[in-house]
């Protein structure tokens, strides 16, 4: 996961007008269903939930958020915002960060339907992170689906509630600090960056499970990347001792470019690549840690 500046999104012409119209129509349908249930002496809450579910199933309304798939993908070079995988064989979803019509942790919640057409509630996600997946062979399961855990007692339930006051338990790629709460082990496994017992640790641990960041496919690719980064840095160190030779200097510079490309925000698994590179700043010599200052200088540019 890396920070995504969602404010840079380029909305299609008239998109906001279509989104506003869709929301107004949904509001009216919910209100009409509630009034009809009240007059008939039926369950008002159930009537509202049905109206929300059916209203959001309409293809014309689903098209409103699906229309933003391409603009959202451009913001991170086609990568899933949660896993950083490009995975060209997998369809990508426009995920509603706050679920639109139900919340797994709160069965009575109607869902954040009033944010269903809000562009800054969208996240670009691969299906492994967004949809429910169970990998029995490797003992993992996950997928965001309708999950949206919050800490404390406050959760926005009505359109008038200030949802920005929620203490969100999932890491959010559009928060410039959240991605730093995740790091990666050399075996490809994701892990919290902060100490156990802290809220930051718990948020990262929850996100790993919910986004299925520990699924085998992602772990294997990160493990391969860890090996690539380590070998690249070892090669660079070897070449540095002979850098006065112009031909060797050119080879070194090309290796440096490869490292910078790997940790670039738009590269696949760039957060893992950066974590692996930082782990190589210190190497062991005669049982003592020795700092590669040259490597730290390169990484500090990022």
PDB file of C-alpha atoms in Angstrom:
ATOM      1  CA  UNK A   1       0.000   0.000   0.000  1.00  0.00           C
ATOM      2  CA  UNK A   2       1.178   3.505  -0.849  1.00  0.00           C
ATOM      3  CA  UNK A   3      -0.490   6.868  -0.444  1.00  0.00           C
ATOM      4  CA  UNK A   4      -2.887   7.712  -3.257  1.00  0.00           C
ATOM      5  CA  UNK A   5      -3.667  11.372  -3.843  1.00  0.00           C
ATOM      6  CA  UNK A   6      -7.309  10.865  -4.768  1.00  0.00           C
ATOM      7  CA  UNK A   7      -7.823  14.613  -5.133  1.00  0.00           C
ATOM      8  CA  UNK A   8      -5.945  14.344  -8.439  1.00  0.00           C
ATOM      9  CA  UNK A   9      -8.733  12.305  -9.998  1.00  0.00           C
ATOM     10  CA  UNK A  10     -10.107  13.640 -13.265  1.00  0.00           C
ATOM     11  CA  UNK A  11     -13.857  13.177 -13.239  1.00  0.00           C
ATOM     12  CA  UNK A  12     -15.655  12.629 -16.553  1.00  0.00           C
ATOM     13  CA  UNK A  13     -17.804  15.446 -17.885  1.00  0.00           C
ATOM     14  CA  UNK A  14     -21.101  15.811 -16.010  1.00  0.00           C
ATOM     15  CA  UNK A  15     -20.178  12.941 -13.647  1.00  0.00           C
ATOM     16  CA  UNK A  16     -20.969  14.893 -10.485  1.00  0.00           C
ATOM     17  CA  UNK A  17     -24.393  15.814 -11.876  1.00  0.00           C
ATOM     18  CA  UNK A  18     -25.154  12.141 -12.633  1.00  0.00           C
ATOM     19  CA  UNK A  19     -23.978  11.169  -9.148  1.00  0.00           C
ATOM     20  CA  UNK A  20     -26.144  13.833  -7.509  1.00  0.00           C
ATOM     21  CA  UNK A  21     -29.199  12.764  -9.514  1.00  0.00           C
ATOM     22  CA  UNK A  22     -28.653   9.109  -8.590  1.00  0.00           C
ATOM     23  CA  UNK A  23     -28.398   9.955  -4.886  1.00  0.00           C
ATOM     24  CA  UNK A  24     -31.495  12.150  -4.952  1.00  0.00           C
ATOM     25  CA  UNK A  25     -33.482   9.401  -6.630  1.00  0.00           C
ATOM     26  CA  UNK A  26     -32.299   6.868  -4.061  1.00  0.00           C
ATOM     27  CA  UNK A  27     -33.190   9.209  -1.201  1.00  0.00           C
ATOM     28  CA  UNK A  28     -36.713   9.549  -2.587  1.00  0.00           C
ATOM     29  CA  UNK A  29     -37.131   5.792  -2.988  1.00  0.00           C
ATOM     30  CA  UNK A  30     -36.043   5.197   0.604  1.00  0.00           C
ATOM     31  CA  UNK A  31     -38.421   7.848   1.897  1.00  0.00           C
ATOM     32  CA  UNK A  32     -41.325   6.505  -0.179  1.00  0.00           C
ATOM     33  CA  UNK A  33     -40.680   2.951   1.057  1.00  0.00           C
ATOM     34  CA  UNK A  34     -40.589   4.090   4.682  1.00  0.00           C
ATOM     35  CA  UNK A  35     -43.842   6.032   4.345  1.00  0.00           C
ATOM     36  CA  UNK A  36     -45.587   3.123   2.637  1.00  0.00           C
ATOM     37  CA  UNK A  37     -44.443   0.744   5.382  1.00  0.00           C
ATOM     38  CA  UNK A  38     -45.657   3.118   8.089  1.00  0.00           C
ATOM     39  CA  UNK A  39     -49.095   3.438   6.495  1.00  0.00           C
ATOM     40  CA  UNK A  40     -49.340  -0.341   6.132  1.00  0.00           C
ATOM     41  CA  UNK A  41     -48.155  -0.996   9.675  1.00  0.00           C
ATOM     42  CA  UNK A  42     -45.117  -2.867   8.385  1.00  0.00           C
ATOM     43  CA  UNK A  43     -41.480  -2.882   9.498  1.00  0.00           C
ATOM     44  CA  UNK A  44     -40.086   0.512   8.452  1.00  0.00           C
ATOM     45  CA  UNK A  45     -36.443  -0.469   8.940  1.00  0.00           C
ATOM     46  CA  UNK A  46     -36.881  -3.536   6.745  1.00  0.00           C
ATOM     47  CA  UNK A  47     -38.605  -1.459   4.077  1.00  0.00           C
ATOM     48  CA  UNK A  48     -35.744   1.033   4.064  1.00  0.00           C
ATOM     49  CA  UNK A  49     -33.148  -1.708   3.759  1.00  0.00           C
ATOM     50  CA  UNK A  50     -34.982  -3.283   0.838  1.00  0.00           C
ATOM     51  CA  UNK A  51     -35.255   0.067  -0.933  1.00  0.00           C
ATOM     52  CA  UNK A  52     -31.540   0.706  -0.452  1.00  0.00           C
ATOM     53  CA  UNK A  53     -30.516  -2.736  -1.699  1.00  0.00           C
ATOM     54  CA  UNK A  54     -32.807  -2.655  -4.710  1.00  0.00           C
ATOM     55  CA  UNK A  55     -31.949   0.943  -5.489  1.00  0.00           C
ATOM     56  CA  UNK A  56     -28.223   0.227  -5.551  1.00  0.00           C
ATOM     57  CA  UNK A  57     -28.715  -2.834  -7.759  1.00  0.00           C
ATOM     58  CA  UNK A  58     -29.963  -0.725 -10.652  1.00  0.00           C
ATOM     59  CA  UNK A  59     -27.434  -0.949 -13.471  1.00  0.00           C
ATOM     60  CA  UNK A  60     -27.744   2.733 -14.300  1.00  0.00           C
ATOM     61  CA  UNK A  61     -26.666   3.591 -10.754  1.00  0.00           C
ATOM     62  CA  UNK A  62     -23.860   1.033 -10.611  1.00  0.00           C
ATOM     63  CA  UNK A  63     -22.571   2.586 -13.792  1.00  0.00           C
ATOM     64  CA  UNK A  64     -22.033   5.837 -11.880  1.00  0.00           C
ATOM     65  CA  UNK A  65     -19.185   4.403  -9.796  1.00  0.00           C
ATOM     66  CA  UNK A  66     -17.984   1.949 -12.442  1.00  0.00           C
ATOM     67  CA  UNK A  67     -17.436   4.910 -14.734  1.00  0.00           C
ATOM     68  CA  UNK A  68     -14.615   5.993 -12.419  1.00  0.00           C
ATOM     69  CA  UNK A  69     -12.666   2.723 -12.671  1.00  0.00           C
ATOM     70  CA  UNK A  70     -10.291   4.111 -15.295  1.00  0.00           C
ATOM     71  CA  UNK A  71      -9.704   7.517 -13.636  1.00  0.00           C
ATOM     72  CA  UNK A  72      -9.057   5.754 -10.307  1.00  0.00           C
ATOM     73  CA  UNK A  73      -6.667   3.235 -11.877  1.00  0.00           C
ATOM     74  CA  UNK A  74      -4.613   6.007 -13.461  1.00  0.00           C
ATOM     75  CA  UNK A  75      -3.786   7.424 -10.030  1.00  0.00           C
ATOM     76  CA  UNK A  76      -1.631   4.389  -9.245  1.00  0.00           C
ATOM     77  CA  UNK A  77      -0.624   3.065 -12.650  1.00  0.00           C
ATOM     78  CA  UNK A  78      -3.262   0.315 -12.693  1.00  0.00           C
ATOM     79  CA  UNK A  79      -2.273  -1.144  -9.314  1.00  0.00           C
ATOM     80  CA  UNK A  80      -4.679  -2.317  -6.632  1.00  0.00           C
ATOM     81  CA  UNK A  81      -4.555   0.366  -3.948  1.00  0.00           C
ATOM     82  CA  UNK A  82      -4.493  -2.194  -1.136  1.00  0.00           C
ATOM     83  CA  UNK A  83      -2.057  -4.860  -2.361  1.00  0.00           C
ATOM     84  CA  UNK A  84      -0.116  -2.876  -5.011  1.00  0.00           C
ATOM     85  CA  UNK A  85      -0.558  -5.810  -7.368  1.00  0.00           C
ATOM     86  CA  UNK A  86      -1.241  -5.131 -11.032  1.00  0.00           C
ATOM     87  CA  UNK A  87      -2.386  -8.713 -11.686  1.00  0.00           C
ATOM     88  CA  UNK A  88      -3.574  -8.170 -15.278  1.00  0.00           C
ATOM     89  CA  UNK A  89      -5.558 -11.430 -15.252  1.00  0.00           C
ATOM     90  CA  UNK A  90      -7.846 -10.190 -12.466  1.00  0.00           C
ATOM     91  CA  UNK A  91     -10.694  -7.726 -12.881  1.00  0.00           C
ATOM     92  CA  UNK A  92     -10.496  -4.670 -10.664  1.00  0.00           C
ATOM     93  CA  UNK A  93     -13.370  -3.357  -8.553  1.00  0.00           C
ATOM     94  CA  UNK A  94     -14.364   0.142  -7.556  1.00  0.00           C
ATOM     95  CA  UNK A  95     -14.547  -0.548  -3.855  1.00  0.00           C
ATOM     96  CA  UNK A  96     -16.749   1.547  -1.580  1.00  0.00           C
ATOM     97  CA  UNK A  97     -14.432   2.137   1.368  1.00  0.00           C
ATOM     98  CA  UNK A  98     -17.446   2.695   3.588  1.00  0.00           C
ATOM     99  CA  UNK A  99     -19.758  -0.116   2.420  1.00  0.00           C
ATOM    100  CA  UNK A 100     -22.788   1.126   0.549  1.00  0.00           C
ATOM    101  CA  UNK A 101     -25.650  -1.105   1.741  1.00  0.00           C
ATOM    102  CA  UNK A 102     -24.549  -3.229   4.715  1.00  0.00           C
ATOM    103  CA  UNK A 103     -21.809  -3.434   7.346  1.00  0.00           C
ATOM    104  CA  UNK A 104     -20.516  -6.846   8.397  1.00  0.00           C
ATOM    105  CA  UNK A 105     -19.652  -5.680  11.920  1.00  0.00           C
ATOM    106  CA  UNK A 106     -23.089  -4.098  12.473  1.00  0.00           C
ATOM    107  CA  UNK A 107     -25.968  -6.188  11.026  1.00  0.00           C
ATOM    108  CA  UNK A 108     -28.577  -3.501  11.765  1.00  0.00           C
ATOM    109  CA  UNK A 109     -26.686  -0.840   9.842  1.00  0.00           C
ATOM    110  CA  UNK A 110     -28.233   0.265   6.536  1.00  0.00           C
ATOM    111  CA  UNK A 111     -24.824   0.808   5.005  1.00  0.00           C
ATOM    112  CA  UNK A 112     -23.364   4.163   4.046  1.00  0.00           C
ATOM    113  CA  UNK A 113     -25.760   4.481   1.132  1.00  0.00           C
ATOM    114  CA  UNK A 114     -25.478   8.273   1.080  1.00  0.00           C
ATOM    115  CA  UNK A 115     -21.776   7.830   0.152  1.00  0.00           C
ATOM    116  CA  UNK A 116     -22.504   5.386  -2.665  1.00  0.00           C
ATOM    117  CA  UNK A 117     -22.023   8.126  -5.257  1.00  0.00           C
ATOM    118  CA  UNK A 118     -19.254  10.040  -3.470  1.00  0.00           C
ATOM    119  CA  UNK A 119     -16.041   9.809  -5.506  1.00  0.00           C
ATOM    120  CA  UNK A 120     -13.732  10.141  -2.506  1.00  0.00           C
ATOM    121  CA  UNK A 121     -15.321   7.026  -0.961  1.00  0.00           C
ATOM    122  CA  UNK A 122     -13.998   4.895  -3.834  1.00  0.00           C
ATOM    123  CA  UNK A 123     -10.845   2.772  -3.784  1.00  0.00           C
ATOM    124  CA  UNK A 124      -9.418   0.843  -6.751  1.00  0.00           C
ATOM    125  CA  UNK A 125      -9.101  -2.783  -5.691  1.00  0.00           C
ATOM    126  CA  UNK A 126      -8.235  -6.202  -7.061  1.00  0.00           C
ATOM    127  CA  UNK A 127     -10.819  -8.894  -6.411  1.00  0.00           C
ATOM    128  CA  UNK A 128      -8.515 -10.774  -4.023  1.00  0.00           C
ATOM    129  CA  UNK A 129      -8.590  -7.773  -1.699  1.00  0.00           C
ATOM    130  CA  UNK A 130     -12.182  -6.685  -2.223  1.00  0.00           C
ATOM    131  CA  UNK A 131     -14.155  -9.900  -2.622  1.00  0.00           C
ATOM    132  CA  UNK A 132     -14.387 -12.818  -0.222  1.00  0.00           C
ATOM    133  CA  UNK A 133     -11.765 -15.471  -0.924  1.00  0.00           C
ATOM    134  CA  UNK A 134     -10.919 -18.643   1.008  1.00  0.00           C
ATOM    135  CA  UNK A 135      -7.635 -20.409   0.257  1.00  0.00           C
ATOM    136  CA  UNK A 136      -7.955 -23.691   2.134  1.00  0.00           C
ATOM    137  CA  UNK A 137      -4.741 -25.076   0.675  1.00  0.00           C
ATOM    138  CA  UNK A 138      -2.669 -22.321   2.242  1.00  0.00           C
ATOM    139  CA  UNK A 139      -4.815 -21.546   5.270  1.00  0.00           C
ATOM    140  CA  UNK A 140      -5.770 -17.965   4.441  1.00  0.00           C
ATOM    141  CA  UNK A 141      -9.029 -16.145   3.915  1.00  0.00           C
ATOM    142  CA  UNK A 142     -10.034 -12.538   3.519  1.00  0.00           C
ATOM    143  CA  UNK A 143     -11.550  -9.902   1.283  1.00  0.00           C
ATOM    144  CA  UNK A 144     -13.001  -6.562   2.342  1.00  0.00           C
ATOM    145  CA  UNK A 145     -16.510  -7.138   1.021  1.00  0.00           C
ATOM    146  CA  UNK A 146     -18.797  -5.337   3.567  1.00  0.00           C
ATOM    147  CA  UNK A 147     -16.292  -5.119   6.400  1.00  0.00           C
ATOM    148  CA  UNK A 148     -15.756  -1.750   8.029  1.00  0.00           C
ATOM    149  CA  UNK A 149     -14.677  -2.011  11.675  1.00  0.00           C
ATOM    150  CA  UNK A 150     -14.486   1.128  13.800  1.00  0.00           C
ATOM    151  CA  UNK A 151     -13.107   1.698  17.281  1.00  0.00           C
ATOM    152  CA  UNK A 152     -15.153   3.228  20.075  1.00  0.00           C
ATOM    153  CA  UNK A 153     -18.898   3.589  20.209  1.00  0.00           C
ATOM    154  CA  UNK A 154     -19.513   6.056  17.384  1.00  0.00           C
ATOM    155  CA  UNK A 155     -20.487   4.915  13.925  1.00  0.00           C
ATOM    156  CA  UNK A 156     -22.319   7.100  11.421  1.00  0.00           C
ATOM    157  CA  UNK A 157     -25.765   5.610  10.819  1.00  0.00           C
ATOM    158  CA  UNK A 158     -27.677   8.416   9.208  1.00  0.00           C
ATOM    159  CA  UNK A 159     -26.857  10.786   6.396  1.00  0.00           C
ATOM    160  CA  UNK A 160     -26.725  13.695   8.821  1.00  0.00           C
ATOM    161  CA  UNK A 161     -24.122  11.962  11.032  1.00  0.00           C
ATOM    162  CA  UNK A 162     -20.552  13.154  10.675  1.00  0.00           C
ATOM    163  CA  UNK A 163     -18.834  10.016   9.389  1.00  0.00           C
ATOM    164  CA  UNK A 164     -15.474  11.800   9.498  1.00  0.00           C
ATOM    165  CA  UNK A 165     -15.562  11.406  13.292  1.00  0.00           C
ATOM    166  CA  UNK A 166     -15.355   7.616  13.071  1.00  0.00           C
ATOM    167  CA  UNK A 167     -12.179   5.938  14.340  1.00  0.00           C
ATOM    168  CA  UNK A 168     -11.574   3.716  11.337  1.00  0.00           C
ATOM    169  CA  UNK A 169      -9.809   0.429  12.031  1.00  0.00           C
ATOM    170  CA  UNK A 170      -8.778  -0.244   8.420  1.00  0.00           C
ATOM    171  CA  UNK A 171      -5.738   1.345   6.829  1.00  0.00           C
ATOM    172  CA  UNK A 172      -6.829   3.726   4.119  1.00  0.00           C
ATOM    173  CA  UNK A 173      -4.645   4.257   1.026  1.00  0.00           C
ATOM    174  CA  UNK A 174      -5.807   7.865   0.676  1.00  0.00           C
ATOM    175  CA  UNK A 175      -4.505   8.708   4.161  1.00  0.00           C
ATOM    176  CA  UNK A 176      -0.898   9.922   3.724  1.00  0.00           C
ATOM    177  CA  UNK A 177       0.237   8.222   6.963  1.00  0.00           C
ATOM    178  CA  UNK A 178      -1.595   4.897   6.953  1.00  0.00           C
ATOM    179  CA  UNK A 179       0.611   3.077   4.445  1.00  0.00           C
ATOM    180  CA  UNK A 180       3.589   3.555   6.774  1.00  0.00           C
ATOM    181  CA  UNK A 181       1.927   1.306   9.371  1.00  0.00           C
ATOM    182  CA  UNK A 182       2.590  -1.757   7.198  1.00  0.00           C
ATOM    183  CA  UNK A 183       5.917  -3.405   6.514  1.00  0.00           C
ATOM    184  CA  UNK A 184       7.038  -6.701   5.002  1.00  0.00           C
ATOM    185  CA  UNK A 185       9.228  -9.623   6.035  1.00  0.00           C
ATOM    186  CA  UNK A 186      11.830 -11.207   3.725  1.00  0.00           C
ATOM    187  CA  UNK A 187       9.539 -14.252   3.361  1.00  0.00           C
ATOM    188  CA  UNK A 188       6.935 -12.024   1.719  1.00  0.00           C
ATOM    189  CA  UNK A 189       4.578 -11.853   4.670  1.00  0.00           C
ATOM    190  CA  UNK A 190       3.027  -8.487   5.568  1.00  0.00           C
ATOM    191  CA  UNK A 191       3.328  -7.373   9.192  1.00  0.00           C
ATOM    192  CA  UNK A 192       2.486  -4.303  11.304  1.00  0.00           C
ATOM    193  CA  UNK A 193       5.270  -1.729  11.480  1.00  0.00           C
ATOM    194  CA  UNK A 194       4.452  -0.620  15.024  1.00  0.00           C
ATOM    195  CA  UNK A 195       4.769  -2.435  18.355  1.00  0.00           C
ATOM    196  CA  UNK A 196       2.146  -4.834  19.651  1.00  0.00           C
ATOM    197  CA  UNK A 197      -0.382  -3.258  21.951  1.00  0.00           C
ATOM    198  CA  UNK A 198      -0.580   0.004  19.999  1.00  0.00           C
ATOM    199  CA  UNK A 199      -3.638   0.997  18.013  1.00  0.00           C
ATOM    200  CA  UNK A 200      -1.418   1.421  14.964  1.00  0.00           C
ATOM    201  CA  UNK A 201      -0.331  -2.224  15.267  1.00  0.00           C
ATOM    202  CA  UNK A 202      -3.914  -3.406  15.640  1.00  0.00           C
ATOM    203  CA  UNK A 203      -5.125  -1.401  12.639  1.00  0.00           C
ATOM    204  CA  UNK A 204      -2.387  -2.879  10.456  1.00  0.00           C
ATOM    205  CA  UNK A 205      -3.047  -6.427  11.710  1.00  0.00           C
ATOM    206  CA  UNK A 206      -6.770  -6.041  11.023  1.00  0.00           C
ATOM    207  CA  UNK A 207      -6.108  -4.647   7.550  1.00  0.00           C
ATOM    208  CA  UNK A 208      -3.813  -7.535   6.629  1.00  0.00           C
ATOM    209  CA  UNK A 209      -6.642  -9.967   7.352  1.00  0.00           C
ATOM    210  CA  UNK A 210      -9.498  -7.941   5.859  1.00  0.00           C
ATOM    211  CA  UNK A 211      -7.642  -7.021   2.661  1.00  0.00           C
ATOM    212  CA  UNK A 212      -6.202 -10.564   2.426  1.00  0.00           C
ATOM    213  CA  UNK A 213      -2.699  -9.163   2.078  1.00  0.00           C
ATOM    214  CA  UNK A 214      -1.322 -12.465   3.386  1.00  0.00           C
ATOM    215  CA  UNK A 215      -2.733 -14.570   0.542  1.00  0.00           C
ATOM    216  CA  UNK A 216      -0.200 -16.914  -1.062  1.00  0.00           C
ATOM    217  CA  UNK A 217      -0.081 -15.181  -4.449  1.00  0.00           C
ATOM    218  CA  UNK A 218       0.967 -11.859  -2.930  1.00  0.00           C
ATOM    219  CA  UNK A 219       3.389 -13.455  -0.456  1.00  0.00           C
ATOM    220  CA  UNK A 220       5.210 -15.410  -3.174  1.00  0.00           C
ATOM    221  CA  UNK A 221       5.672 -12.331  -5.353  1.00  0.00           C
ATOM    222  CA  UNK A 222       6.939 -10.238  -2.445  1.00  0.00           C
ATOM    223  CA  UNK A 223       9.392 -12.974  -1.447  1.00  0.00           C
ATOM    224  CA  UNK A 224      10.797 -12.974  -4.974  1.00  0.00           C
ATOM    225  CA  UNK A 225      11.056  -9.193  -4.833  1.00  0.00           C
ATOM    226  CA  UNK A 226      12.964  -9.359  -1.529  1.00  0.00           C
ATOM    227  CA  UNK A 227      15.588 -11.580  -3.139  1.00  0.00           C
ATOM    228  CA  UNK A 228      15.816  -9.282  -6.158  1.00  0.00           C
ATOM    229  CA  UNK A 229      16.334  -6.180  -4.013  1.00  0.00           C
ATOM    230  CA  UNK A 230      18.979  -7.865  -1.853  1.00  0.00           C
ATOM    231  CA  UNK A 231      20.983  -9.042  -4.886  1.00  0.00           C
ATOM    232  CA  UNK A 232      20.669  -5.637  -6.529  1.00  0.00           C
ATOM    233  CA  UNK A 233      22.097  -3.873  -3.472  1.00  0.00           C
ATOM    234  CA  UNK A 234      24.912  -6.414  -3.109  1.00  0.00           C
ATOM    235  CA  UNK A 235      25.833  -5.859  -6.756  1.00  0.00           C
ATOM    236  CA  UNK A 236      25.800  -2.100  -6.288  1.00  0.00           C
ATOM    237  CA  UNK A 237      28.090  -2.369  -3.276  1.00  0.00           C
ATOM    238  CA  UNK A 238      30.542  -4.519  -5.210  1.00  0.00           C
ATOM    239  CA  UNK A 239      30.549  -2.089  -8.138  1.00  0.00           C
ATOM    240  CA  UNK A 240      31.080   0.953  -5.898  1.00  0.00           C
ATOM    241  CA  UNK A 241      34.594  -0.187  -5.073  1.00  0.00           C
ATOM    242  CA  UNK A 242      35.501   0.104  -8.766  1.00  0.00           C
ATOM    243  CA  UNK A 243      33.383   3.111  -9.648  1.00  0.00           C
ATOM    244  CA  UNK A 244      36.384   5.116 -10.902  1.00  0.00           C
ATOM    245  CA  UNK A 245      36.241   2.945 -14.022  1.00  0.00           C
ATOM    246  CA  UNK A 246      33.772   4.720 -16.302  1.00  0.00           C
ATOM    247  CA  UNK A 247      32.324   1.517 -17.726  1.00  0.00           C
ATOM    248  CA  UNK A 248      31.744   0.113 -14.244  1.00  0.00           C
ATOM    249  CA  UNK A 249      30.309   3.438 -13.170  1.00  0.00           C
ATOM    250  CA  UNK A 250      27.751   3.186 -15.968  1.00  0.00           C
ATOM    251  CA  UNK A 251      26.784  -0.333 -14.844  1.00  0.00           C
ATOM    252  CA  UNK A 252      26.466   0.939 -11.271  1.00  0.00           C
ATOM    253  CA  UNK A 253      24.247   3.822 -12.360  1.00  0.00           C
ATOM    254  CA  UNK A 254      21.991   1.411 -14.251  1.00  0.00           C
ATOM    255  CA  UNK A 255      21.689  -0.715 -11.111  1.00  0.00           C
ATOM    256  CA  UNK A 256      20.854   2.399  -9.133  1.00  0.00           C
ATOM    257  CA  UNK A 257      18.108   3.229 -11.631  1.00  0.00           C
ATOM    258  CA  UNK A 258      16.690  -0.289 -11.219  1.00  0.00           C
ATOM    259  CA  UNK A 259      16.544   0.220  -7.456  1.00  0.00           C
ATOM    260  CA  UNK A 260      14.865   3.605  -7.786  1.00  0.00           C
ATOM    261  CA  UNK A 261      12.355   2.156 -10.234  1.00  0.00           C
ATOM    262  CA  UNK A 262      11.537  -0.688  -7.827  1.00  0.00           C
ATOM    263  CA  UNK A 263      10.749   1.687  -4.960  1.00  0.00           C
ATOM    264  CA  UNK A 264       8.926   4.223  -7.118  1.00  0.00           C
ATOM    265  CA  UNK A 265       5.367   4.829  -5.895  1.00  0.00           C
ATOM    266  CA  UNK A 266       3.861   3.569  -9.134  1.00  0.00           C
ATOM    267  CA  UNK A 267       5.830   0.317  -9.310  1.00  0.00           C
ATOM    268  CA  UNK A 268       4.250  -2.980  -8.331  1.00  0.00           C
ATOM    269  CA  UNK A 269       4.790  -3.788  -4.622  1.00  0.00           C
ATOM    270  CA  UNK A 270       6.785  -0.574  -4.175  1.00  0.00           C
ATOM    271  CA  UNK A 271       6.123  -0.390  -0.421  1.00  0.00           C
ATOM    272  CA  UNK A 272       7.578  -3.876   0.018  1.00  0.00           C
ATOM    273  CA  UNK A 273      10.541  -2.980  -2.202  1.00  0.00           C
ATOM    274  CA  UNK A 274      11.213   0.095  -0.068  1.00  0.00           C
ATOM    275  CA  UNK A 275      10.976  -1.955   3.141  1.00  0.00           C
ATOM    276  CA  UNK A 276      13.392  -4.548   1.775  1.00  0.00           C
ATOM    277  CA  UNK A 277      15.842  -1.873   0.641  1.00  0.00           C
ATOM    278  CA  UNK A 278      15.748  -0.165   4.025  1.00  0.00           C
ATOM    279  CA  UNK A 279      16.426  -3.496   5.709  1.00  0.00           C
ATOM    280  CA  UNK A 280      19.699  -3.643   3.777  1.00  0.00           C
ATOM    281  CA  UNK A 281      21.025  -0.324   5.131  1.00  0.00           C
ATOM    282  CA  UNK A 282      22.791  -2.279   7.865  1.00  0.00           C
ATOM    283  CA  UNK A 283      24.819  -5.383   7.075  1.00  0.00           C
ATOM    284  CA  UNK A 284      26.649  -7.676   9.463  1.00  0.00           C
ATOM    285  CA  UNK A 285      30.466  -7.782   9.430  1.00  0.00           C
ATOM    286  CA  UNK A 286      32.365  -9.789  12.038  1.00  0.00           C
ATOM    287  CA  UNK A 287      29.205 -10.009  14.090  1.00  0.00           C
ATOM    288  CA  UNK A 288      28.668  -6.234  14.139  1.00  0.00           C
ATOM    289  CA  UNK A 289      26.198  -4.072  12.199  1.00  0.00           C
ATOM    290  CA  UNK A 290      27.831  -1.839   9.597  1.00  0.00           C
ATOM    291  CA  UNK A 291      25.879   0.963   7.993  1.00  0.00           C
ATOM    292  CA  UNK A 292      25.672   1.367   4.232  1.00  0.00           C
ATOM    293  CA  UNK A 293      25.511   5.148   4.272  1.00  0.00           C
ATOM    294  CA  UNK A 294      25.487   5.289   0.483  1.00  0.00           C
ATOM    295  CA  UNK A 295      22.275   3.228   0.436  1.00  0.00           C
ATOM    296  CA  UNK A 296      20.582   5.346   3.075  1.00  0.00           C
ATOM    297  CA  UNK A 297      21.443   8.452   1.061  1.00  0.00           C
ATOM    298  CA  UNK A 298      19.740   6.954  -2.002  1.00  0.00           C
ATOM    299  CA  UNK A 299      16.642   5.885  -0.069  1.00  0.00           C
ATOM    300  CA  UNK A 300      16.307   9.230   1.686  1.00  0.00           C
ATOM    301  CA  UNK A 301      15.485  10.697  -1.701  1.00  0.00           C
ATOM    302  CA  UNK A 302      12.213   8.758  -1.520  1.00  0.00           C
TER     303      UNK A 302
END
